Amino acid sequence: MHNPAQPDRPEWTIMKLIRWAANYFDSHDIDSSRATAEILLAHALNARRIDLYLHYDQPLNSDERDRFKALIKRRLNREPVAYIVGCKEFWSMELEVTTDVLIPRPETECLVERALERLGRESNSKSKSILELGTGSGAVILALASENSRHFYWGTDISVNAVLVARRNAIRHGIETRVYFIVADWLTAFRGQSGLFDLIISNPPYVRSGDLVKLQPEIQAHEPLSALDGAEDGLRCLRKIVQSAHLYLKPAGVLLLEMGADQKAQLKQMINKCGQYENIEFYKDYSGYDRIAAMTKRKNCCAAG
Ligand code: GLN
């Protein structure tokens, strides 16, 4: 933080600027106004949030104020804070995010929890193979890899730029030798092979195309719609995954999917119709919405085609 001997506008201390920005955000219907002001000011000053409190009466020079103002302008333009500062915390890991990837959502941590539960259910210590489809920032597969170094982890995404972000996140957390990322359309990279994975996990796009316009402006204008758009019925990607994942699962392998809160009945019907799974279970997220579907590859399930 710069502290010139003769600051221009010395009245603009850190604390005054935070209060001013928080009020400004409130008047423009930007949520979490105070936290947003603090996060953006800390980012503008290349400091930690706690440093703002340690230097609350320090005046800022015009360069510093200009940097802060530019960030405020971006937020008023409804750019999500995570894209402005370039990172988002997920599963206690700080992850890089760019507009090439969806910002990891808190409800997706439920998916990680369910996966860990399934992986830990068997007491034997055999290494397992785990695949995430549509990995984006790598949040889910990296969270899993951070919890258990015995297993082998793969993540695919159709977007090269997303895979580059995911790979940087693996490096950032020192687990790049245990997680392999592949640019591929769902399971196509494994075509012709069978019985590869103990667990396949995915948070695919599942918003109905017609509902995209109802999403917050932050999402609509800034997040990659290809990571959200589940086609007309919202189920296109879920259907594709359900219909093919069993081919690549080992016997009794598990498929875990995040889904929309109103998709349980349709998804259940689709899974039953597919006929390749048993022990179909649904779980709610922390807000009480149906959010996760889990199923096991049926015994005597057909071999890979
Ligand atoms: N939960 C996300 C949202 O509502 C949707 C994620 C997805 O389509 N996979 O923004």
CSV table of N, CA, C and O in Angstrom, one decimal, residues 192-257:
chain,number,residue,atom,x,y,z
A,192,GLY,N,-14.3,-47.2,-27.4
A,192,GLY,CA,-13.7,-48.5,-27.7
A,192,GLY,C,-13.1,-49.2,-26.5
A,192,GLY,O,-12.7,-50.3,-26.6
A,193,GLN,N,-13.0,-48.5,-25.4
A,193,GLN,CA,-12.5,-49.1,-24.2
A,193,GLN,C,-13.7,-49.4,-23.2
A,193,GLN,O,-14.8,-48.8,-23.4
A,194,SER,N,-13.5,-50.2,-22.2
A,194,SER,CA,-14.6,-50.4,-21.3
A,194,SER,C,-14.1,-50.7,-19.9
A,194,SER,O,-12.9,-50.9,-19.7
A,195,GLY,N,-15.0,-50.5,-18.9
A,195,GLY,CA,-14.6,-50.8,-17.5
A,195,GLY,C,-13.4,-50.1,-17.0
A,195,GLY,O,-12.6,-50.7,-16.3
A,196,LEU,N,-13.3,-48.8,-17.3
A,196,LEU,CA,-12.1,-48.1,-16.9
A,196,LEU,C,-12.2,-47.4,-15.5
A,196,LEU,O,-11.2,-47.3,-14.8
A,197,PHE,N,-13.4,-47.0,-15.1
A,197,PHE,CA,-13.5,-46.1,-13.9
A,197,PHE,C,-14.4,-46.7,-12.8
A,197,PHE,O,-15.4,-47.4,-13.0
A,198,ASP,N,-14.0,-46.4,-11.6
A,198,ASP,CA,-14.8,-46.8,-10.4
A,198,ASP,C,-15.8,-45.7,-10.2
A,198,ASP,O,-16.9,-46.0,-9.6
A,199,LEU,N,-15.5,-44.5,-10.5
A,199,LEU,CA,-16.5,-43.4,-10.3
A,199,LEU,C,-16.4,-42.4,-11.5
A,199,LEU,O,-15.3,-42.0,-11.9
A,200,ILE,N,-17.6,-42.1,-12.0
A,200,ILE,CA,-17.7,-41.0,-13.0
A,200,ILE,C,-18.6,-39.9,-12.4
A,200,ILE,O,-19.6,-40.2,-11.9
A,201,ILE,N,-18.1,-38.7,-12.5
A,201,ILE,CA,-18.8,-37.6,-11.8
A,201,ILE,C,-18.9,-36.4,-12.7
A,201,ILE,O,-18.0,-36.2,-13.6
A,202,SER,N,-20.1,-35.7,-12.7
A,202,SER,CA,-20.2,-34.6,-13.5
A,202,SER,C,-21.2,-33.6,-13.0
A,202,SER,O,-22.2,-33.9,-12.4
A,203,ASN,N,-20.9,-32.3,-13.3
A,203,ASN,CA,-21.9,-31.2,-13.1
A,203,ASN,C,-22.1,-30.6,-14.5
A,203,ASN,O,-21.4,-29.6,-14.8
A,204,PRO,N,-22.9,-31.3,-15.3
A,204,PRO,CA,-23.0,-30.8,-16.7
A,204,PRO,C,-23.9,-29.6,-16.8
A,204,PRO,O,-24.6,-29.3,-15.8
A,205,PRO,N,-24.0,-29.0,-18.0
A,205,PRO,CA,-25.0,-28.0,-18.2
A,205,PRO,C,-26.4,-28.6,-18.0
A,205,PRO,O,-26.7,-29.6,-18.7
A,206,TYR,N,-27.3,-28.0,-17.2
A,206,TYR,CA,-28.6,-28.5,-17.0
A,206,TYR,C,-29.7,-27.5,-17.0
A,206,TYR,O,-30.8,-27.8,-16.6
A,207,VAL,N,-29.4,-26.3,-17.4
A,207,VAL,CA,-30.5,-25.2,-17.4
A,207,VAL,C,-31.2,-25.3,-18.7
A,207,VAL,O,-30.6,-25.5,-19.8
A,208,ARG,N,-32.5,-25.3,-18.7
A,208,ARG,CA,-33.3,-25.3,-19.9
A,208,ARG,C,-33.0,-24.0,-20.7
A,208,ARG,O,-32.9,-22.9,-20.2
A,209,SER,N,-32.8,-24.2,-22.0
A,209,SER,CA,-32.4,-23.0,-22.9
A,209,SER,C,-33.3,-21.9,-22.6
A,209,SER,O,-32.9,-20.7,-22.5
A,210,GLY,N,-34.6,-22.1,-22.6
A,210,GLY,CA,-35.6,-21.1,-22.4
A,210,GLY,C,-35.5,-20.4,-21.0
A,210,GLY,O,-36.0,-19.3,-20.8
A,211,ASP,N,-34.8,-21.0,-20.1
A,211,ASP,CA,-34.7,-20.4,-18.7
A,211,ASP,C,-33.4,-19.5,-18.6
A,211,ASP,O,-33.2,-18.9,-17.6
A,212,LEU,N,-32.6,-19.6,-19.6
A,212,LEU,CA,-31.3,-18.9,-19.5
A,212,LEU,C,-31.5,-17.4,-19.3
A,212,LEU,O,-30.8,-16.7,-18.6
A,213,VAL,N,-32.6,-16.9,-20.0
A,213,VAL,CA,-32.8,-15.4,-19.9
A,213,VAL,C,-33.3,-15.0,-18.5
A,213,VAL,O,-33.3,-13.9,-18.1
A,214,LYS,N,-33.7,-16.1,-17.7
A,214,LYS,CA,-34.2,-15.7,-16.3
A,214,LYS,C,-33.1,-15.7,-15.3
A,214,LYS,O,-33.3,-15.3,-14.2
A,215,LEU,N,-31.9,-16.1,-15.7
A,215,LEU,CA,-30.7,-16.1,-14.8
A,215,LEU,C,-30.3,-14.7,-14.5
A,215,LEU,O,-30.6,-13.8,-15.2
A,216,GLN,N,-29.6,-14.5,-13.4
A,216,GLN,CA,-29.1,-13.2,-13.0
A,216,GLN,C,-28.2,-12.6,-14.1
A,216,GLN,O,-27.6,-13.4,-14.8
A,217,PRO,N,-28.2,-11.3,-14.2
A,217,PRO,CA,-27.4,-10.7,-15.3
A,217,PRO,C,-25.9,-11.1,-15.1
A,217,PRO,O,-25.2,-11.2,-16.1
A,218,GLU,N,-25.5,-11.3,-13.9
A,218,GLU,CA,-24.1,-11.7,-13.7
A,218,GLU,C,-23.8,-13.0,-14.5
A,218,GLU,O,-22.7,-13.1,-15.1
A,219,ILE,N,-24.7,-13.9,-14.4
A,219,ILE,CA,-24.5,-15.2,-15.1
A,219,ILE,C,-24.7,-15.1,-16.6
A,219,ILE,O,-23.8,-15.4,-17.4
A,220,GLN,N,-25.8,-14.5,-16.9
A,220,GLN,CA,-26.2,-14.4,-18.4
A,220,GLN,C,-25.1,-13.6,-19.2
A,220,GLN,O,-24.8,-14.1,-20.3
A,221,ALA,N,-24.6,-12.6,-18.6
A,221,ALA,CA,-23.7,-11.7,-19.5
A,221,ALA,C,-22.3,-12.1,-19.3
A,221,ALA,O,-21.4,-11.7,-20.1
A,222,HIS,N,-21.9,-12.9,-18.3
A,222,HIS,CA,-20.5,-13.1,-18.1
A,222,HIS,C,-20.0,-14.6,-18.0
A,222,HIS,O,-18.9,-14.9,-18.3
A,223,GLU,N,-20.9,-15.5,-17.6
A,223,GLU,CA,-20.4,-16.9,-17.5
A,223,GLU,C,-20.6,-17.6,-18.8
A,223,GLU,O,-21.5,-17.2,-19.7
A,224,PRO,N,-19.8,-18.7,-19.1
A,224,PRO,CA,-19.9,-19.4,-20.4
A,224,PRO,C,-21.3,-20.1,-20.5
A,224,PRO,O,-21.5,-21.1,-19.7
A,225,LEU,N,-22.2,-19.7,-21.3
A,225,LEU,CA,-23.5,-20.3,-21.4
A,225,LEU,C,-23.4,-21.7,-21.9
A,225,LEU,O,-24.3,-22.6,-21.5
A,226,SER,N,-22.3,-22.1,-22.6
A,226,SER,CA,-22.1,-23.5,-23.0
A,226,SER,C,-22.0,-24.4,-21.8
A,226,SER,O,-22.2,-25.6,-21.8
A,227,ALA,N,-21.6,-23.9,-20.6
A,227,ALA,CA,-21.5,-24.7,-19.4
A,227,ALA,C,-22.8,-24.7,-18.6
A,227,ALA,O,-22.9,-25.4,-17.6
A,228,LEU,N,-23.8,-24.0,-19.1
A,228,LEU,CA,-25.1,-24.0,-18.4
A,228,LEU,C,-26.3,-24.5,-19.2
A,228,LEU,O,-27.2,-25.1,-18.7
A,229,ASP,N,-26.2,-24.4,-20.6
A,229,ASP,CA,-27.3,-24.7,-21.5
A,229,ASP,C,-27.5,-26.2,-21.7
A,229,ASP,O,-26.7,-26.8,-22.4
A,230,GLY,N,-28.6,-26.7,-21.1
A,230,GLY,CA,-28.9,-28.1,-21.2
A,230,GLY,C,-29.9,-28.4,-22.3
A,230,GLY,O,-30.6,-29.4,-22.2
A,231,ALA,N,-30.0,-27.5,-23.3
A,231,ALA,CA,-30.9,-27.6,-24.4
A,231,ALA,C,-32.4,-27.4,-23.9
A,231,ALA,O,-32.7,-27.1,-22.8
A,232,GLU,N,-33.3,-27.8,-24.8
A,232,GLU,CA,-34.7,-27.4,-24.6
A,232,GLU,C,-35.3,-27.9,-23.3
A,232,GLU,O,-35.9,-27.2,-22.6
A,233,ASP,N,-35.0,-29.2,-23.0
A,233,ASP,CA,-35.5,-29.7,-21.7
A,233,ASP,C,-34.5,-29.7,-20.6
A,233,ASP,O,-34.8,-30.2,-19.5
A,234,GLY,N,-33.3,-29.1,-20.8
A,234,GLY,CA,-32.3,-29.0,-19.8
A,234,GLY,C,-31.6,-30.3,-19.5
A,234,GLY,O,-30.6,-30.4,-18.8
A,235,LEU,N,-32.0,-31.4,-20.2
A,235,LEU,CA,-31.5,-32.7,-19.9
A,235,LEU,C,-30.6,-33.3,-20.9
A,235,LEU,O,-30.1,-34.5,-20.8
A,236,ARG,N,-30.3,-32.6,-22.0
A,236,ARG,CA,-29.5,-33.2,-23.1
A,236,ARG,C,-28.2,-33.8,-22.6
A,236,ARG,O,-27.9,-34.9,-23.0
A,237,CYS,N,-27.4,-33.0,-21.8
A,237,CYS,CA,-26.1,-33.5,-21.4
A,237,CYS,C,-26.3,-34.7,-20.4
A,237,CYS,O,-25.5,-35.7,-20.4
A,238,LEU,N,-27.2,-34.5,-19.5
A,238,LEU,CA,-27.4,-35.5,-18.5
A,238,LEU,C,-27.8,-36.8,-19.2
A,238,LEU,O,-27.3,-37.9,-18.8
A,239,ARG,N,-28.7,-36.7,-20.2
A,239,ARG,CA,-29.1,-37.9,-21.0
A,239,ARG,C,-27.9,-38.6,-21.6
A,239,ARG,O,-27.7,-39.8,-21.6
A,240,LYS,N,-27.1,-37.8,-22.3
A,240,LYS,CA,-25.9,-38.3,-23.0
A,240,LYS,C,-25.0,-39.1,-22.0
A,240,LYS,O,-24.5,-40.1,-22.3
A,241,ILE,N,-24.8,-38.5,-20.9
A,241,ILE,CA,-23.9,-39.1,-19.9
A,241,ILE,C,-24.5,-40.4,-19.3
A,241,ILE,O,-23.8,-41.4,-19.3
A,242,VAL,N,-25.8,-40.3,-19.0
A,242,VAL,CA,-26.4,-41.5,-18.4
A,242,VAL,C,-26.4,-42.7,-19.5
A,242,VAL,O,-26.1,-43.8,-19.1
A,243,GLN,N,-26.6,-42.3,-20.7
A,243,GLN,CA,-26.7,-43.4,-21.8
A,243,GLN,C,-25.3,-44.0,-22.1
A,243,GLN,O,-25.2,-45.1,-22.6
A,244,SER,N,-24.2,-43.3,-21.8
A,244,SER,CA,-22.9,-43.8,-22.1
A,244,SER,C,-22.0,-44.2,-21.0
A,244,SER,O,-21.1,-45.0,-21.1
A,245,ALA,N,-22.2,-43.5,-19.8
A,245,ALA,CA,-21.2,-43.7,-18.7
A,245,ALA,C,-21.1,-45.2,-18.3
A,245,ALA,O,-20.0,-45.6,-17.9
A,246,HIS,N,-22.2,-45.9,-18.3
A,246,HIS,CA,-22.1,-47.3,-17.8
A,246,HIS,C,-21.1,-48.1,-18.6
A,246,HIS,O,-20.5,-49.1,-18.1
A,247,LEU,N,-20.9,-47.8,-19.9
A,247,LEU,CA,-19.9,-48.5,-20.7
A,247,LEU,C,-18.5,-48.4,-20.2
A,247,LEU,O,-17.7,-49.3,-20.3
A,248,TYR,N,-18.2,-47.3,-19.5
A,248,TYR,CA,-16.9,-47.0,-19.1
A,248,TYR,C,-16.7,-47.2,-17.6
A,248,TYR,O,-15.6,-47.0,-17.1
A,249,LEU,N,-17.8,-47.6,-16.9
A,249,LEU,CA,-17.6,-47.9,-15.5
A,249,LEU,C,-17.2,-49.3,-15.3
A,249,LEU,O,-17.6,-50.2,-16.0
A,250,LYS,N,-16.5,-49.6,-14.2
A,250,LYS,CA,-16.2,-50.9,-13.8
A,250,LYS,C,-17.4,-51.6,-13.2
A,250,LYS,O,-18.4,-50.8,-12.9
A,251,PRO,N,-17.5,-52.9,-13.1
A,251,PRO,CA,-18.7,-53.5,-12.4
A,251,PRO,C,-18.9,-52.8,-11.1
A,251,PRO,O,-18.0,-52.6,-10.3
A,252,ALA,N,-20.1,-52.5,-10.8
A,252,ALA,CA,-20.5,-51.8,-9.5
A,252,ALA,C,-20.0,-50.4,-9.4
A,252,ALA,O,-20.0,-49.7,-8.4
A,253,GLY,N,-19.4,-49.8,-10.5
A,253,GLY,CA,-19.0,-48.5,-10.6
A,253,GLY,C,-20.1,-47.5,-10.4
A,253,GLY,O,-21.3,-47.8,-10.6
A,254,VAL,N,-19.8,-46.3,-9.9
A,254,VAL,CA,-20.8,-45.3,-9.5
A,254,VAL,C,-20.8,-44.1,-10.5
A,254,VAL,O,-19.7,-43.6,-10.9
A,255,LEU,N,-22.0,-43.7,-10.8
A,255,LEU,CA,-22.2,-42.4,-11.6
A,255,LEU,C,-22.8,-41.4,-10.7
A,255,LEU,O,-23.9,-41.7,-10.1
A,256,LEU,N,-22.2,-40.2,-10.5
A,256,LEU,CA,-22.8,-39.2,-9.7
A,256,LEU,C,-23.0,-37.9,-10.5
A,256,LEU,O,-22.0,-37.5,-11.2
A,257,LEU,N,-24.2,-37.4,-10.5
A,257,LEU,CA,-24.5,-36.2,-11.3
A,257,LEU,C,-25.1,-35.1,-10.6
A,257,LEU,O,-26.0,-35.3,-9.7
